[in-house]
Coordinates of C-alpha atoms in Angstrom, one line a residue:
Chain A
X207 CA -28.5 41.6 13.9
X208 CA -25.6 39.1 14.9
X209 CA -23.3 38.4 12.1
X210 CA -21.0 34.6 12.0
X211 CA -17.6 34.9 12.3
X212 CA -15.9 34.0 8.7
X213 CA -14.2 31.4 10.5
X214 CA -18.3 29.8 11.6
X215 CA -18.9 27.7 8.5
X216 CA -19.8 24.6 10.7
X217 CA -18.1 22.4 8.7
X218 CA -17.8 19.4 10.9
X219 CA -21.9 19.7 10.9
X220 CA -22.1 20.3 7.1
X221 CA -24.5 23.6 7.2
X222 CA -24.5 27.2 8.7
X223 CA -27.1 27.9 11.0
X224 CA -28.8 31.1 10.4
X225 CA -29.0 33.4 13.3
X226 CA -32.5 33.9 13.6
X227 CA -32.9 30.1 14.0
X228 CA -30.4 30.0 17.2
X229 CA -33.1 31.4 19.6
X230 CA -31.9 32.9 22.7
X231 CA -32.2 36.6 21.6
X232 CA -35.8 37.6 23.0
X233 CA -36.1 40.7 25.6
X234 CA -36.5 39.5 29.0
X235 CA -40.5 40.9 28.6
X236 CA -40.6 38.1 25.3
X237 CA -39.9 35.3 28.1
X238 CA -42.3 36.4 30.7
X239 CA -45.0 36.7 27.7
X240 CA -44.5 32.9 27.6
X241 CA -45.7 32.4 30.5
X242 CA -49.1 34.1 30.0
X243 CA -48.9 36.7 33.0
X244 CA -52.8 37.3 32.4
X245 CA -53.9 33.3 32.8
X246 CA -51.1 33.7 36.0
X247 CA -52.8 35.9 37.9
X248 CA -56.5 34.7 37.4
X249 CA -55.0 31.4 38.4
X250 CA -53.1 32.6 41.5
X251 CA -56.5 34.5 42.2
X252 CA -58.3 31.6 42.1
X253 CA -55.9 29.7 43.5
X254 CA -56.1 32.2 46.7
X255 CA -59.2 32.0 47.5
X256 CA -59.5 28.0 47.4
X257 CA -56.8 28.4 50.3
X258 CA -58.5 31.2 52.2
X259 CA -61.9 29.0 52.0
X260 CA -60.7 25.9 53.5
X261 CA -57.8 27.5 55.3
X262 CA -57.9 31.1 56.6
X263 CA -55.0 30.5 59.0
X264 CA -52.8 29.0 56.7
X265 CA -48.7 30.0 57.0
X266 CA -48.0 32.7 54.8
X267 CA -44.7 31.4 53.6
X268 CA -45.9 28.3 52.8
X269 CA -48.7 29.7 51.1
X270 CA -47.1 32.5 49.9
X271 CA -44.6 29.8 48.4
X272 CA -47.6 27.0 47.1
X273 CA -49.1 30.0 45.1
X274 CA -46.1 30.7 43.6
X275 CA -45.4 27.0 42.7
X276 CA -48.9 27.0 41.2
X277 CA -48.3 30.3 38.9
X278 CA -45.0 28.9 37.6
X279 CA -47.1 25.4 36.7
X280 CA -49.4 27.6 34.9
X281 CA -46.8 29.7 33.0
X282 CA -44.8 26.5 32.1
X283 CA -48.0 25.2 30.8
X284 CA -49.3 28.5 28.8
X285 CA -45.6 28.2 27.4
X286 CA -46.0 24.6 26.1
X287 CA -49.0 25.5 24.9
X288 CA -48.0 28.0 22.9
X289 CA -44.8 26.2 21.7
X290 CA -48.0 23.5 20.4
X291 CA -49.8 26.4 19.0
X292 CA -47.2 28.3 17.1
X293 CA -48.4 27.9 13.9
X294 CA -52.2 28.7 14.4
X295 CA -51.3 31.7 16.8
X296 CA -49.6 33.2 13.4
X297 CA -52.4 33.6 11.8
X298 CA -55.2 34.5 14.3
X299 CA -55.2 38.6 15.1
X300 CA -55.5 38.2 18.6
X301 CA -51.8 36.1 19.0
X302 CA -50.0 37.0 15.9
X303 CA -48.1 39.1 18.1
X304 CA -47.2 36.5 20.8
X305 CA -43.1 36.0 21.0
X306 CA -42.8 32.8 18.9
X307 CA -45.1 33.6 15.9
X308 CA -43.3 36.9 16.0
X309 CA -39.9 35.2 15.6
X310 CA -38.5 36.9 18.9
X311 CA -38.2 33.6 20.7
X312 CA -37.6 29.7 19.2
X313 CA -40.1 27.4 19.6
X314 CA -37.3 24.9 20.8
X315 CA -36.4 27.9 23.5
X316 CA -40.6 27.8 24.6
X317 CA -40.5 23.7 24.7
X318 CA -37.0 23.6 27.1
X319 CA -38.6 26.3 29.5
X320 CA -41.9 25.2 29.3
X321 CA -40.5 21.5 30.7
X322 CA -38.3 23.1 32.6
X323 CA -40.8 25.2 34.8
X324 CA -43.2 22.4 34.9
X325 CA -40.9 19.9 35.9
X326 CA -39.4 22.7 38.3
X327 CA -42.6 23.9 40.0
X328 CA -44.4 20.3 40.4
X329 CA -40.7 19.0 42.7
X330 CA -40.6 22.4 44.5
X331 CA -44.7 22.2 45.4
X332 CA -44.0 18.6 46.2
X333 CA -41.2 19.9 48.9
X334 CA -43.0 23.2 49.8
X335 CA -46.6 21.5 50.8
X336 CA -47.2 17.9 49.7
X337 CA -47.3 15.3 47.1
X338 CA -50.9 15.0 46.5
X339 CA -50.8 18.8 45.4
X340 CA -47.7 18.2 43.6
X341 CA -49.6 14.8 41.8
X342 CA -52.8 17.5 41.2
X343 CA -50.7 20.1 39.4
X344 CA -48.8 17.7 37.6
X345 CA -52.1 16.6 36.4
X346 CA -53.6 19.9 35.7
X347 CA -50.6 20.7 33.6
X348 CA -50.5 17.6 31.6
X349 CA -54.6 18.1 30.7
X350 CA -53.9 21.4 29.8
X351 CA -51.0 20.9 27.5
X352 CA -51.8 17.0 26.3
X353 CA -55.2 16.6 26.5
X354 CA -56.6 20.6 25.6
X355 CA -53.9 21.9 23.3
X356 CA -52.5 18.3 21.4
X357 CA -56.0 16.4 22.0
X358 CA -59.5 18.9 21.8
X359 CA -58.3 22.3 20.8
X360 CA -58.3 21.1 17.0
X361 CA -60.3 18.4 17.0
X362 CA -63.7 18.9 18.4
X363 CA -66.5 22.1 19.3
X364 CA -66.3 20.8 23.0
X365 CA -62.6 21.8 23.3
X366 CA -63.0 24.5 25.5
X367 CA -65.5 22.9 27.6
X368 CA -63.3 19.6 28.8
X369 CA -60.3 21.6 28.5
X370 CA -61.7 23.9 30.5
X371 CA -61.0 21.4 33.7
X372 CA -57.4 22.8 33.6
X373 CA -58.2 26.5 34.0
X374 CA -60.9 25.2 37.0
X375 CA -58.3 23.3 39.0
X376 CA -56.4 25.3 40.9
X377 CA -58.0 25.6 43.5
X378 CA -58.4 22.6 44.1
X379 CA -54.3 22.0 44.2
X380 CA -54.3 24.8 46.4
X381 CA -56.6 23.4 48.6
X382 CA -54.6 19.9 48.4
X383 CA -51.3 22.3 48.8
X384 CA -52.6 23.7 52.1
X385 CA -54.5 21.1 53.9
X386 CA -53.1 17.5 52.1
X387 CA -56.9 16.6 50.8
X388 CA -59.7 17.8 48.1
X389 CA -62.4 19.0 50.4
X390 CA -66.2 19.8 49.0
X391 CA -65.0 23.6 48.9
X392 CA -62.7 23.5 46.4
X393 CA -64.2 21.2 44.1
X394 CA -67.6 23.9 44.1
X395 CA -65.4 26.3 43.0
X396 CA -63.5 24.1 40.8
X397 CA -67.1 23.2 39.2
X398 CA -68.3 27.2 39.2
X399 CA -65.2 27.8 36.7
X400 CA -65.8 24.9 34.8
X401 CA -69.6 25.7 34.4
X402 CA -68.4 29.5 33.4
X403 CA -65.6 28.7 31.0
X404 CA -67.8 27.6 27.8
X405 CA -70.2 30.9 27.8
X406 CA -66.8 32.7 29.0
X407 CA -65.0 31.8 25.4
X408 CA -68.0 31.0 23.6
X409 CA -69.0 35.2 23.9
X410 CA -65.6 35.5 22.6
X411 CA -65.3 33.0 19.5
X412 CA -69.0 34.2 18.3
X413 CA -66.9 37.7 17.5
X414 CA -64.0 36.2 16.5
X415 CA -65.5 33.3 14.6
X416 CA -63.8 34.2 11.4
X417 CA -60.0 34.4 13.4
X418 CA -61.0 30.6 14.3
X419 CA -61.9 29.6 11.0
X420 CA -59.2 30.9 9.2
X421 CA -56.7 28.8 11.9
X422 CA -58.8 25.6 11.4
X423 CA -60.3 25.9 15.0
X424 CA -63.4 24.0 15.5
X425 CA -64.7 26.4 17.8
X426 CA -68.7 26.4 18.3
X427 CA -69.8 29.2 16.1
X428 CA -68.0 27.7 13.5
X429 CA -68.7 23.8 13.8
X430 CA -72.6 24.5 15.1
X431 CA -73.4 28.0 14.0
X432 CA -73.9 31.2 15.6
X433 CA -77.1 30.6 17.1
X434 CA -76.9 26.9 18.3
X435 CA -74.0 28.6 19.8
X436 CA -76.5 31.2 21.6
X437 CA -78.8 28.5 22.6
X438 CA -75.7 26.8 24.5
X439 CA -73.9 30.0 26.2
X440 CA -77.9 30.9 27.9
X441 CA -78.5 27.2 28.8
X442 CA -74.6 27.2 30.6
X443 CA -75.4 30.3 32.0
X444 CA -79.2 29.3 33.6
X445 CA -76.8 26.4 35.2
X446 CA -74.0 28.3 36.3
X447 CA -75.5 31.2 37.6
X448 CA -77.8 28.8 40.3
X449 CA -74.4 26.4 40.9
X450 CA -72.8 29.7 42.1
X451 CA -75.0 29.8 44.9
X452 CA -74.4 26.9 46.3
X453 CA -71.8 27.8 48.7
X454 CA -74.2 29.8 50.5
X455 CA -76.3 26.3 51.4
X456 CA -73.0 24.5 52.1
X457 CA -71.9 27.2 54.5
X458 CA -68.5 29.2 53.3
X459 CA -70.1 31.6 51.2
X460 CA -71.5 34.0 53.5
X461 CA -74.3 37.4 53.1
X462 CA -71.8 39.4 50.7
X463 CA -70.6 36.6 48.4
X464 CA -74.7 35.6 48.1
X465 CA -75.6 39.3 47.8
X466 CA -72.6 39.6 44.9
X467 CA -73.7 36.1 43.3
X468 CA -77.4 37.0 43.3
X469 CA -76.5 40.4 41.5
X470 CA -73.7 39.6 39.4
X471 CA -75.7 36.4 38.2
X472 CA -78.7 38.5 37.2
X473 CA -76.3 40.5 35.0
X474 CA -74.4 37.7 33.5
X475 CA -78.3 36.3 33.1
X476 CA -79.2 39.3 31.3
X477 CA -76.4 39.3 28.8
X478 CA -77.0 35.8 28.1
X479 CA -80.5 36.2 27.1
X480 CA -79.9 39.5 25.3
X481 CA -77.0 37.7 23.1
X482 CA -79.5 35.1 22.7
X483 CA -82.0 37.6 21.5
X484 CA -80.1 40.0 19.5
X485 CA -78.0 37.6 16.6
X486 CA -77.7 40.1 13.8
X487 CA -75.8 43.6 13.0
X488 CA -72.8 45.3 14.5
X489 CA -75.2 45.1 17.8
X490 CA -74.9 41.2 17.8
X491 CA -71.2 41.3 18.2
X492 CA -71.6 44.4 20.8
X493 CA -73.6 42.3 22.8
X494 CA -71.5 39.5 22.8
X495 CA -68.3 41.2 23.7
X496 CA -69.8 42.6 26.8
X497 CA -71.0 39.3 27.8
X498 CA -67.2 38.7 27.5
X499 CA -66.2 41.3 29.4
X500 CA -68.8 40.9 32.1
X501 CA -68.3 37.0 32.5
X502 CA -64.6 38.1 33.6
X503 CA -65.9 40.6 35.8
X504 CA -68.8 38.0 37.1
X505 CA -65.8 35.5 38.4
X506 CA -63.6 38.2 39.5
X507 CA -66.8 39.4 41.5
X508 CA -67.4 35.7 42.9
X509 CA -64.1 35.5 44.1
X510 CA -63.3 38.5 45.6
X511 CA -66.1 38.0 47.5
X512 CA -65.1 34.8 49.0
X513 CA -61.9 36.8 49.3
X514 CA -63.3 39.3 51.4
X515 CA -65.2 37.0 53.7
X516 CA -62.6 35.1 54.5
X517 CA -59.6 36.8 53.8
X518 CA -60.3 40.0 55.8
X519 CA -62.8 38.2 58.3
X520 CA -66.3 39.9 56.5
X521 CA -67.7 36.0 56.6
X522 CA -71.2 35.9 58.2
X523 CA -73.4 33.0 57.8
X524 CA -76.7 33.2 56.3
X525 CA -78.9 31.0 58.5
X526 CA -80.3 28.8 55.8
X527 CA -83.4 26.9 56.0
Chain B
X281 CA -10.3 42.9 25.2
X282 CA -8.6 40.8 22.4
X283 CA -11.1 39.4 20.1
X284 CA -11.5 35.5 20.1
X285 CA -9.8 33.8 18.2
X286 CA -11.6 30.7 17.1
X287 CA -14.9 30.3 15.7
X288 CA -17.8 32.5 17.5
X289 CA -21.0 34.4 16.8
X290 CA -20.6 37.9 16.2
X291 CA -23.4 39.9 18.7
X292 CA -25.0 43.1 17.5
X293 CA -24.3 45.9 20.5
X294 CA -28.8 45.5 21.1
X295 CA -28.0 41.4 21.5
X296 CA -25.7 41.9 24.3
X297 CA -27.5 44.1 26.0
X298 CA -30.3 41.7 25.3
X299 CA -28.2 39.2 26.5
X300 CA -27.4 41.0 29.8
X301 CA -30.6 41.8 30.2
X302 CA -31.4 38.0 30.5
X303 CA -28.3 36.6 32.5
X304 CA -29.5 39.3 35.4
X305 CA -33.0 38.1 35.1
X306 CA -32.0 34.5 35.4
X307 CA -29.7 35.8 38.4
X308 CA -32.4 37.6 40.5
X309 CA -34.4 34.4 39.9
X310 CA -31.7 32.0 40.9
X311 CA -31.3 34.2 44.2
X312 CA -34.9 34.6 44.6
X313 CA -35.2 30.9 45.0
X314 CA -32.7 30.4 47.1
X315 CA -34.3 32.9 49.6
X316 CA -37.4 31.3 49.1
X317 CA -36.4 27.9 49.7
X318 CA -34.6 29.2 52.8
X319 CA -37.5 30.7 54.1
X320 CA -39.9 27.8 53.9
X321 CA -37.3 25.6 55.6
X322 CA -37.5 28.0 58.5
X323 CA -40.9 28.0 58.3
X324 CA -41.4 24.3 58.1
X325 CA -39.0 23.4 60.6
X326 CA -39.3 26.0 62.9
X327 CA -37.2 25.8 66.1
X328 CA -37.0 22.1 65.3
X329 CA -34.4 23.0 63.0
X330 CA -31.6 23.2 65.7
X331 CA -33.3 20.3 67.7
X332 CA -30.4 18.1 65.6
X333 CA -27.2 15.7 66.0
X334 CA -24.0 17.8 65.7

């Protein structure tokens, strides 16, 4: 622990500033936690694949460095948001730990970097591609901090489903980043992410209900009930699992990504309709947390597909109709 | 090295390695950056990059 000097009474500011409240002091491994490596990687991912799809032959510098950009927009924005969410990340089990509610790094520390990055990683797409992607992170950064963390998160049982835009956007920004417009591809995927983040949490906040309540989070279970809760993740899934197909009809999902979507989607199906079926007991929760842990694999599946076909040239086009 | 004088914050011998820790951290990125930013020029530019006025 740091001690003053005697000589450190700040006399000139009239009150001595205990150590603990200077910030500054975190592990290098504290800072990066800020920055959500896990949310980073999904989103470069993502992010990936919305280039590949539009743009196979894209430079790899330049998209090597717009990916980049885009995972430092999304760390400076899981940073803001969890300089906004200090005090409800202390007492839920799952973030207790994080830096700031552990008293490792200052919340003031989390706000300067957060703006920093975010302000950083918007110019530096801006010069690296273009403006519109530049405008389109900006944006996604701003919804995710302003509209999802300050607006929904505590205010309403549809939180995660508008602020789930933000997690769905990237890539459509890479899409901008690489070819300077939005094109149909990116949006479907943009809109297959969207569709899959309410059952996605929704899995997750039927186990950890009580977490939520006790940190004043109006998450479904806990505004609707349990099994209105149910009722919504099945009917989400019976949309989203249809919607994924729909590259296949508009021609850049080829015969793997439909094979993996038809498969994958009959699994995700499945665990939809047994947590729909199954609401009491240990099982209930069971049930739910591998809905959890199979919606993540579901999306990982989509995209690596997509990957695949057009990343390492496996794309062949299912004649259709 | 003389101790400062003045007034000053006393660091535990884990904060300065802490500390350390950090300042290289914030180096490798500085450097990283400026590689990076190097590198899309070139790749932006291209050969066009000597097509200039000297």
């Amino acid at each position: 622990m740091s001690t003053l000097s005697p000589d450190l009474a700040l006399p000139d500011l009239g009150l001595a500033v205990a150590p603990a409240a200077v910030g500054g002091n975190g592990e290098v491994r504290d800072y990066l936690a800020l920055l959500k490596p896990r949310v980073m990687s999904l989103v470069v991912f993502t992010a990936l694949v919305g280039m590949l799809v539009v743009h196979p032959a894209v430079n790899p510098i330049i998209a090597g460095s717009a990916l980049l950009m885009i995972a430092v927009g999304a760390g400076a924005s899981g940073c803001l948001n969890m300089w906004w969410d200090a005090d409800i990340d202390a007492v839920m089990t799952r973030t207790r730990t994080r830096p700031i509610p552990a008293g490792r790094i200052h919340p003031d520390e989390a706000l300067s970097i957060g703006l920093a990055l975010s302000v950083g990683s918007v110019l530096a797409l801006g010069l690296i591609a273009n403006w519109l992607a530049a405008a389109l992170l900006a944006g996604t950064i701003a919804f995710y901090v302003v509209v999802y963390s300050i607006g929904l998160k505590r205010w309403t049982d549809q939180n995660i489903v508008i602020g789930g835009l933000a997690g769905a956007l990237p890539p459509v920004v890479a899409d901008a980043a690489v070819t300077g417009r939005v094109g149909t591809e990116s949006l479907v995927l943009c809109a297959v992410i969207f569709l899959w983040t309410p059952p996605h949490f929704w899995a997750l906040a039927l186990v950890k209900s009580s977490d939520y309540a006790r940190a004043g989070i109006p998450m479904m279970p806990n505004v609707r009930g349990p099994d209105a809760t149910r009722t919504r993740i099945l009917l989400y899934t019976l949309v989203l699992v249809p919607f994924a197909l729909l590259p296949v009809p508009l021609g850049f999902g080829g015969w793997l990504y439909g094979g993996v979507s038809l498969l994958a989607g009959a699994g995700m199906l499945a665990l939809a309709v047994k947590v729909f079926a199954v609401r009491a007991g240990e099982e209930a929760g069971r049930v739910a947390m591998q809905l959890f842990g199979f919606s993540i694999l579901y999306l990982f599946l989509l995209f690596a597909a997509l990957l695949a076909e057009h990343g390492l040239g496996l794309f062949r086009a299912v004649p259709f109709l | 090295m003389a101790e400062p004088s003045g007034p000053y914050l006393r660091l535990s011998a884990a904060e300065q390695k802490r500390r350390r820790s950090r300042s290289i951290a914030i180096a490798l990125a500085l450097a990283f950056m400026v590689l990076l930013f190097y590198a899309v020029t070139i790749a932006k530019l291209g050969p066009q990059i000597l097509n200039r006025p000297l």
